[in-house]
Every structure is written in structure tokens, then in C-alpha cells.
Amino acid sequence: GGPTIAVLLEYDALPEVGHACGHNLIAEAGLAAAIGIKAAMEADATIRGQLLVLGTPAEENNGGKIDLIRGGAFEGVAAAMMVHPTNFTNSSPQTLSKMSVSVNFKGQPAHAAAFPWQGRNALDAAVSAYTNIAMLRQQIKSDCRVHAILTKGGSVPNIIPDEATLELYVRAPTSQEMHALFERVRACVESGAKAAECDLHFDGERSSYDNLISDKVIAEIYKGFAERMGIVDYDNNNPAGSTDMGNVSHLVPSIHPLYALPTDAPNHSRLFTEAAGSPSAQGPTLGAAKALALTALALMRRPGVLEKTH
């Protein structure tokens, strides 16, 4: 009997910069919390519930938690929780919905010096689309984001590129706003392709991340325990970043508290990689793990609290 509480672990790193988002510490904190929860359950027979520890891959780009949702991993789960390191503390953060799209432009190759008029430049189409998107940013809301990179655009200068690829992220506070913004981005991309007389193919909207819903009841319980560990909120809670934990939070009551490492470095920087691998990260991570474990145990001891969650 009792509720099933899921503790989630992440462990993927970023290309080139390694654990610049501290997922090594997320795995560490989750395992530490799970060990503590298990020990408490074994020592106290009055604690009723089940502990589910889930390793969740590919958070950065491919949405491993979304695959787990589709596979039924969260069926019967009463609450899900994890912690995440950064350079500030917030027990109930907000995140943005995110759509990841790959756009492929197809043109016609030709000798760039001898017969340029016979070509159709896919790189021109991609650059035009990128420029359109850059100008669009002036007219979007301050809490929305669009960012893109060119990952393919030709091989040598004297051949007109017949293929170019643009990788896009579109973010907004809600999924509805995200899809509406994407339609404006789509128009930017289509006009670039039309101007360069190139064909256009959206390689598919990859897994979309929902905005995070931090359950207020569970977050307050965590916040109380975290403060006892010296982890005190100090952030204005502007939505930032995206996570596939957002998708989980739309399915089951969830928390994704942020805790500060002793660094001013932002996530996804080399300096944060150093901070996440430093001995100075261990104290805050252990404190967050303890608060997470105590939160899970509180829900098992008082399952009626879960009736107040969303």
C-alpha cells in the first residue's frame, strides 16, 4: 500500500563542454536520496509506499522522459521529483515549452564560377531564413525564444551548395504559445526557401518539451526541508530553459527544484562544468538530496497530502 514516489535521475552530458548542466550531480543526488528513502523505509515499518528510481537519458536534446512516458513508466506514480544544480536556488521554478525542428533546404549544384546561373543555392535559402528569424525576434514577446544554427551548408566554395540544414529551437511559456510562434518561424523559413528557389523539408518536429508545472503543495514541503539544510530560495522565478520534466509534470504532480552551487558561472558553460566536478559541489548536492528524500518520505507518511496536488 501507499503511494508510489518516483525519483528521477539524469546523466547525459553536453558535446564539447561535458557536464556543463550538472547532470552528473542530478544522478548523484537522486541516488543519494533513494538510498536514504530505502533505509528509512526498512527502519520504519509504518512508512507505506513504493520507491521508483528512474534513470532518464537524453534530457538535453531528445527527451528521454517523453519516451519513458510513452512506454508507461509513470503509470501508477503518485508524484515525481528530482533536483537540478545551477547558480541560484528556486524550489518551484518555471521553464519554457520547447520545440526542436530540423529544416532541410534542397537546391541545385553548379560550378560557382563557370555556371552559377545553373545552380540554386541552398545555403542562401538557409541564410535568408536565419536572417528572417533574427529580425522576427524584435517582434516576439520577451519571454519567448528562437535560436538556430546551420549544421550543413556546402563542402567547397566553388560548388554552389545543393543542401543546407538549419536546426531550430522555439520556446515559449506554454505549448499553445510555442506552436503559434512556430508558425511565424515557419513563414520566415518558407520565404527564405522561396527567395532562393529551393525546396524545403521539415525533417520533423522532434520531441516537444512542455512547460514545467511545479506542484505547489509538494514544492512547499521540499522548500521547508531545504531551508533546514541551508538551501534558501533567492530567485525571481522568470521562466528560463526547458526540460522534459515538464512533460512529466503535466502527467503527475512533480517538482524540479533548483539548488545553487558555489559559482557565478551559468549552466552550459565550461566554468559550470568545472563547478559541477568540483569538491565544493558535494555539500549543496548532499543537502538537496536530503531535502528530496525527506519530501518523498513525508508524502509516504502523509499520503492525504497528495489529494491536494494537481
Tab-separated table of C-alpha atoms in Angstrom:
chain	number	residue	atom	x	y	z
A	1	GLY	CA	0.000	0.000	0.000
A	2	GLY	CA	0.851	3.656	-0.027
A	3	PRO	CA	1.804	6.000	-2.863
A	4	THR	CA	4.468	5.319	-5.462
A	5	ILE	CA	7.032	8.115	-5.472
A	6	ALA	CA	9.388	8.391	-8.443
A	7	VAL	CA	12.863	9.875	-8.010
A	8	LEU	CA	14.343	10.806	-11.373
A	9	LEU	CA	17.999	10.807	-12.376
A	10	GLU	CA	19.646	12.457	-15.362
A	11	TYR	CA	23.170	11.714	-16.544
A	12	ASP	CA	23.736	12.947	-20.101
A	13	ALA	CA	26.489	15.462	-20.813
A	14	LEU	CA	26.824	18.154	-23.481
A	15	PRO	CA	29.026	17.917	-26.588
A	16	GLU	CA	32.421	19.591	-26.158
A	17	VAL	CA	31.740	21.044	-22.692
A	18	GLY	CA	30.870	17.875	-20.729
A	19	HIS	CA	28.707	18.132	-17.612
A	20	ALA	CA	28.025	21.843	-18.055
A	21	CYS	CA	24.462	21.343	-16.831
A	22	GLY	CA	25.408	19.273	-13.808
A	23	HIS	CA	23.549	16.111	-14.737
A	24	ASN	CA	26.299	14.150	-13.004
A	25	LEU	CA	25.115	15.795	-9.787
A	26	ILE	CA	21.459	15.103	-10.601
A	27	ALA	CA	22.284	11.395	-10.790
A	28	GLU	CA	24.297	11.631	-7.592
A	29	ALA	CA	21.585	13.489	-5.682
A	30	GLY	CA	18.874	11.135	-6.915
A	31	LEU	CA	20.814	8.036	-5.914
A	32	ALA	CA	21.676	9.516	-2.526
A	33	ALA	CA	18.019	10.388	-1.930
A	34	ALA	CA	16.918	6.900	-2.983
A	35	ILE	CA	19.420	5.239	-0.633
A	36	GLY	CA	18.149	7.402	2.216
A	37	ILE	CA	14.493	6.696	1.425
A	38	LYS	CA	15.126	2.949	1.234
A	39	ALA	CA	16.978	2.951	4.556
A	40	ALA	CA	14.157	4.868	6.256
A	41	MET	CA	11.514	2.512	4.847
A	42	GLU	CA	13.449	-0.516	6.089
A	43	ALA	CA	13.897	1.019	9.543
A	44	ASP	CA	10.280	2.140	9.984
A	45	ALA	CA	7.518	-0.288	9.049
A	46	THR	CA	4.887	2.441	9.402
A	47	ILE	CA	6.149	4.131	6.241
A	48	ARG	CA	3.871	2.854	3.492
A	49	GLY	CA	4.670	3.322	-0.149
A	50	GLN	CA	6.833	2.316	-3.064
A	51	LEU	CA	10.011	3.972	-4.270
A	52	LEU	CA	10.647	4.069	-8.022
A	53	VAL	CA	14.089	5.227	-9.170
A	54	LEU	CA	14.192	6.125	-12.867
A	55	GLY	CA	17.318	6.805	-14.873
A	56	THR	CA	16.226	9.205	-17.619
A	57	PRO	CA	18.579	9.595	-20.610
A	58	ALA	CA	18.958	12.272	-23.273
A	59	GLU	CA	17.341	15.223	-21.497
A	60	GLU	CA	19.391	17.790	-23.374
A	61	ASN	CA	18.161	17.049	-26.877
A	62	ASN	CA	15.953	14.014	-27.370
A	63	GLY	CA	13.558	13.939	-24.434
A	64	GLY	CA	14.236	10.607	-22.759
A	65	LYS	CA	11.449	11.183	-20.253
A	66	ILE	CA	8.983	11.521	-23.119
A	67	ASP	CA	9.972	8.055	-24.316
A	68	LEU	CA	9.518	6.754	-20.768
A	69	ILE	CA	6.053	8.333	-20.620
A	70	ARG	CA	5.122	6.640	-23.891
A	71	GLY	CA	6.444	3.364	-22.506
A	72	GLY	CA	4.205	3.576	-19.442
A	73	ALA	CA	6.973	4.182	-16.897
A	74	PHE	CA	4.856	6.661	-14.928
A	75	GLU	CA	1.684	4.592	-14.705
A	76	GLY	CA	0.583	4.425	-11.084
A	77	VAL	CA	3.079	7.084	-9.964
A	78	ALA	CA	1.622	9.476	-7.386
A	79	ALA	CA	4.427	12.054	-7.537
A	80	ALA	CA	7.715	12.554	-9.376
A	81	MET	CA	10.709	14.561	-8.219
A	82	MET	CA	14.294	15.472	-8.957
A	83	VAL	CA	16.714	18.301	-8.187
A	84	HIS	CA	18.902	20.305	-10.563
A	85	PRO	CA	22.074	22.328	-9.873
A	86	THR	CA	22.579	25.844	-11.178
A	87	ASN	CA	23.954	29.111	-9.760
A	88	PHE	CA	20.819	30.100	-7.810
A	89	THR	CA	18.135	28.426	-5.713
A	90	ASN	CA	14.443	28.074	-6.509
A	91	SER	CA	12.212	25.381	-5.042
A	92	SER	CA	9.481	25.832	-7.662
A	93	PRO	CA	10.966	27.094	-10.914
A	94	GLN	CA	9.195	27.722	-14.187
A	95	THR	CA	10.523	26.589	-17.552
A	96	LEU	CA	9.567	27.205	-21.162
A	97	SER	CA	7.936	24.829	-23.616
A	98	LYS	CA	10.397	23.901	-26.349
A	99	MET	CA	10.069	22.586	-29.887
A	100	SER	CA	13.085	21.191	-31.718
A	101	VAL	CA	12.912	21.230	-35.525
A	102	SER	CA	15.367	20.353	-38.284
A	103	VAL	CA	14.866	22.187	-41.590
A	104	ASN	CA	16.451	20.886	-44.797
A	105	PHE	CA	16.853	23.063	-47.897
A	106	LYS	CA	17.416	21.408	-51.296
A	107	GLY	CA	18.863	23.331	-54.228
A	108	GLN	CA	20.793	22.573	-57.407
A	109	PRO	CA	24.593	22.234	-57.523
A	110	ALA	CA	26.640	24.043	-60.170
A	111	HIS	CA	30.141	25.385	-60.703
A	112	ALA	CA	30.167	28.617	-58.702
A	113	ALA	CA	32.459	30.432	-61.177
A	114	ALA	CA	31.696	28.893	-64.576
A	115	PHE	CA	27.917	28.290	-64.436
A	116	PRO	CA	26.466	29.904	-61.292
A	117	TRP	CA	23.169	30.664	-63.036
A	118	GLN	CA	22.533	26.935	-63.332
A	119	GLY	CA	22.595	26.493	-59.572
A	120	ARG	CA	20.085	27.039	-56.824
A	121	ASN	CA	21.899	27.911	-53.619
A	122	ALA	CA	20.549	26.032	-50.598
A	123	LEU	CA	22.931	27.912	-48.317
A	124	ASP	CA	21.432	31.211	-49.494
A	125	ALA	CA	17.997	29.858	-48.606
A	126	ALA	CA	19.163	28.875	-45.122
A	127	VAL	CA	20.970	32.173	-44.512
A	128	SER	CA	17.925	34.114	-45.676
A	129	ALA	CA	15.704	32.069	-43.368
A	130	TYR	CA	18.095	32.655	-40.464
A	131	THR	CA	18.118	36.403	-41.151
A	132	ASN	CA	14.318	36.467	-41.256
A	133	ILE	CA	14.200	34.699	-37.893
A	134	ALA	CA	16.728	37.134	-36.442
A	135	MET	CA	14.502	40.041	-37.470
A	136	LEU	CA	11.416	38.261	-36.111
A	137	ARG	CA	12.980	38.286	-32.640
A	138	GLN	CA	12.303	42.033	-32.410
A	139	GLN	CA	8.569	41.363	-32.605
A	140	ILE	CA	8.187	38.432	-30.211
A	141	LYS	CA	7.356	38.561	-26.513
A	142	SER	CA	10.226	38.930	-24.076
A	143	ASP	CA	9.567	35.506	-22.547
A	144	CYS	CA	9.773	33.697	-25.902
A	145	ARG	CA	12.946	32.449	-27.549
A	146	VAL	CA	14.016	31.322	-31.021
A	147	HIS	CA	17.546	30.117	-31.693
A	148	ALA	CA	19.111	28.337	-34.627
A	149	ILE	CA	22.373	27.018	-36.021
A	150	LEU	CA	23.473	25.988	-39.509
A	151	THR	CA	24.763	22.421	-39.425
A	152	LYS	CA	25.218	21.889	-43.167
A	153	GLY	CA	25.915	24.408	-45.902
A	154	GLY	CA	28.205	23.056	-48.580
A	155	SER	CA	31.601	21.409	-48.825
A	156	VAL	CA	33.824	23.642	-51.010
A	157	PRO	CA	33.377	27.281	-52.119
A	158	ASN	CA	33.422	26.619	-55.865
A	159	ILE	CA	30.364	24.363	-55.797
A	160	ILE	CA	27.014	26.009	-55.183
A	161	PRO	CA	25.596	24.179	-52.158
A	162	ASP	CA	22.676	21.976	-53.069
A	163	GLU	CA	21.811	21.159	-49.470
A	164	ALA	CA	21.738	23.116	-46.219
A	165	THR	CA	20.328	22.320	-42.799
A	166	LEU	CA	19.042	24.641	-40.108
A	167	GLU	CA	18.475	23.314	-36.583
A	168	LEU	CA	15.880	25.321	-34.660
A	169	TYR	CA	14.602	25.609	-31.101
A	170	VAL	CA	11.376	27.514	-30.472
A	171	ARG	CA	10.462	28.277	-26.851
A	172	ALA	CA	7.502	29.933	-25.142
A	173	PRO	CA	5.801	29.875	-21.719
A	174	THR	CA	3.108	27.419	-22.881
A	175	SER	CA	2.783	24.828	-25.615
A	176	GLN	CA	-0.012	26.846	-27.234
A	177	GLU	CA	2.191	29.941	-27.472
A	178	MET	CA	5.089	27.818	-28.695
A	179	HIS	CA	3.094	26.396	-31.600
A	180	ALA	CA	1.778	29.851	-32.506
A	181	LEU	CA	5.328	31.221	-32.542
A	182	PHE	CA	6.493	28.297	-34.647
A	183	GLU	CA	4.000	29.243	-37.363
A	184	ARG	CA	5.679	32.648	-37.567
A	185	VAL	CA	9.069	30.940	-37.724
A	186	ARG	CA	7.759	28.637	-40.440
A	187	ALA	CA	6.840	31.690	-42.550
A	188	CYS	CA	10.394	33.024	-42.142
A	189	VAL	CA	11.841	29.722	-43.304
A	190	GLU	CA	9.457	29.307	-46.223
A	191	SER	CA	10.181	32.809	-47.517
A	192	GLY	CA	13.918	32.090	-47.449
A	193	ALA	CA	13.422	28.940	-49.491
A	194	LYS	CA	11.154	30.737	-51.954
A	195	ALA	CA	13.606	33.607	-52.477
A	196	ALA	CA	16.413	31.181	-53.335
A	197	GLU	CA	14.116	28.904	-55.395
A	198	CYS	CA	14.930	25.926	-53.223
A	199	ASP	CA	12.809	23.070	-51.995
A	200	LEU	CA	12.096	22.884	-48.302
A	201	HIS	CA	11.558	19.944	-45.988
A	202	PHE	CA	10.876	19.999	-42.281
A	203	ASP	CA	12.587	16.856	-41.075
A	204	GLY	CA	10.083	16.578	-38.353
A	205	GLU	CA	9.264	18.202	-35.130
A	206	ARG	CA	11.247	16.168	-32.666
A	207	SER	CA	10.057	15.637	-29.115
A	208	SER	CA	8.479	18.831	-27.787
A	209	TYR	CA	9.077	19.759	-24.154
A	210	ASP	CA	6.117	21.052	-22.153
A	211	ASN	CA	6.493	23.898	-19.677
A	212	LEU	CA	7.190	22.772	-16.127
A	213	ILE	CA	4.343	22.785	-13.605
A	214	SER	CA	5.917	22.780	-10.145
A	215	ASP	CA	3.328	21.309	-7.797
A	216	LYS	CA	2.815	23.963	-5.119
A	217	VAL	CA	2.000	21.555	-2.293
A	218	ILE	CA	5.000	19.281	-2.813
A	219	ALA	CA	7.295	22.214	-3.561
A	220	GLU	CA	6.401	23.835	-0.231
A	221	ILE	CA	7.210	20.602	1.599
A	222	TYR	CA	10.566	20.402	-0.189
A	223	LYS	CA	11.261	24.087	0.481
A	224	GLY	CA	10.787	23.576	4.214
A	225	PHE	CA	13.249	20.704	4.320
A	226	ALA	CA	15.697	22.500	2.022
A	227	GLU	CA	15.759	25.545	4.292
A	228	ARG	CA	16.712	23.255	7.171
A	229	MET	CA	19.679	22.203	5.024
A	230	GLY	CA	20.653	25.824	4.431
A	231	ILE	CA	19.226	25.878	0.898
A	232	VAL	CA	17.206	29.093	0.691
A	233	ASP	CA	15.348	30.434	-2.362
A	234	TYR	CA	16.751	33.573	-3.957
A	235	ASP	CA	15.430	33.937	-7.480
A	236	ASN	CA	12.682	35.998	-9.122
A	237	ASN	CA	11.367	32.934	-10.977
A	238	ASN	CA	11.499	34.230	-14.535
A	239	PRO	CA	10.912	31.252	-16.861
A	240	ALA	CA	14.151	30.050	-18.390
A	241	GLY	CA	15.401	26.951	-20.141
A	242	SER	CA	13.372	23.859	-20.918
A	243	THR	CA	13.228	20.309	-19.636
A	244	ASP	CA	11.405	17.094	-20.446
A	245	MET	CA	10.492	17.028	-16.762
A	246	GLY	CA	7.838	19.476	-17.942
A	247	ASN	CA	6.129	16.628	-19.791
A	248	VAL	CA	6.192	14.516	-16.638
A	249	SER	CA	4.706	17.407	-14.638
A	250	HIS	CA	1.692	17.535	-16.971
A	251	LEU	CA	1.091	13.853	-16.218
A	252	VAL	CA	1.749	13.524	-12.463
A	253	PRO	CA	2.357	16.034	-9.633
A	254	SER	CA	6.044	16.912	-9.879
A	255	ILE	CA	8.818	19.079	-8.518
A	256	HIS	CA	12.128	20.055	-10.106
A	257	PRO	CA	13.838	22.311	-7.528
A	258	LEU	CA	16.988	24.186	-8.461
A	259	TYR	CA	19.832	24.478	-5.983
A	260	ALA	CA	22.913	26.667	-6.120
A	261	LEU	CA	26.488	25.568	-6.482
A	262	PRO	CA	29.143	27.982	-5.186
A	263	THR	CA	29.705	29.587	-8.590
A	264	ASP	CA	28.513	32.536	-10.655
A	265	ALA	CA	29.004	30.561	-13.867
A	266	PRO	CA	25.866	29.914	-15.937
A	267	ASN	CA	24.792	26.430	-16.949
A	268	HIS	CA	26.103	25.215	-20.320
A	269	SER	CA	29.444	26.977	-19.827
A	270	ARG	CA	32.886	25.434	-19.310
A	271	LEU	CA	33.139	27.178	-15.960
A	272	PHE	CA	29.969	25.414	-14.811
A	273	THR	CA	31.497	22.104	-15.904
A	274	GLU	CA	34.365	22.841	-13.535
A	275	ALA	CA	31.945	23.781	-10.756
A	276	ALA	CA	29.884	20.595	-11.221
A	277	GLY	CA	33.031	18.482	-10.951
A	278	SER	CA	34.469	20.365	-8.000
A	279	PRO	CA	34.526	19.047	-4.410
A	280	SER	CA	32.695	22.256	-3.443
A	281	ALA	CA	29.604	20.932	-5.286
A	282	GLN	CA	29.265	17.995	-2.913
A	283	GLY	CA	27.884	19.862	0.101
A	284	PRO	CA	24.987	21.561	-1.716
A	285	THR	CA	24.219	18.357	-3.615
A	286	LEU	CA	24.035	16.318	-0.421
A	287	GLY	CA	21.764	18.935	1.151
A	288	ALA	CA	19.430	18.865	-1.852
A	289	ALA	CA	19.428	15.051	-1.797
A	290	LYS	CA	18.449	15.020	1.878
A	291	ALA	CA	15.627	17.500	1.256
A	292	LEU	CA	14.410	15.366	-1.658
A	293	ALA	CA	14.458	12.189	0.446
A	294	LEU	CA	12.613	13.848	3.318
A	295	THR	CA	9.992	15.159	0.887
A	296	ALA	CA	9.341	11.686	-0.518
A	297	LEU	CA	9.107	10.219	2.980
A	298	ALA	CA	6.700	12.975	4.052
A	299	LEU	CA	4.389	12.036	1.173
A	300	MET	CA	4.553	8.369	2.160
A	301	ARG	CA	3.842	9.160	5.797
A	302	ARG	CA	1.005	11.560	4.933
A	303	PRO	CA	-0.463	10.311	1.637
A	304	GLY	CA	-3.515	12.517	2.163
A	305	VAL	CA	-1.323	15.456	1.161
A	306	LEU	CA	-1.314	14.108	-2.384
A	307	GLU	CA	-5.060	14.719	-2.603
A	308	LYS	CA	-4.267	18.449	-2.569
A	309	THR	CA	-1.918	18.217	-5.548
A	310	HIS	CA	-2.985	18.871	-9.138
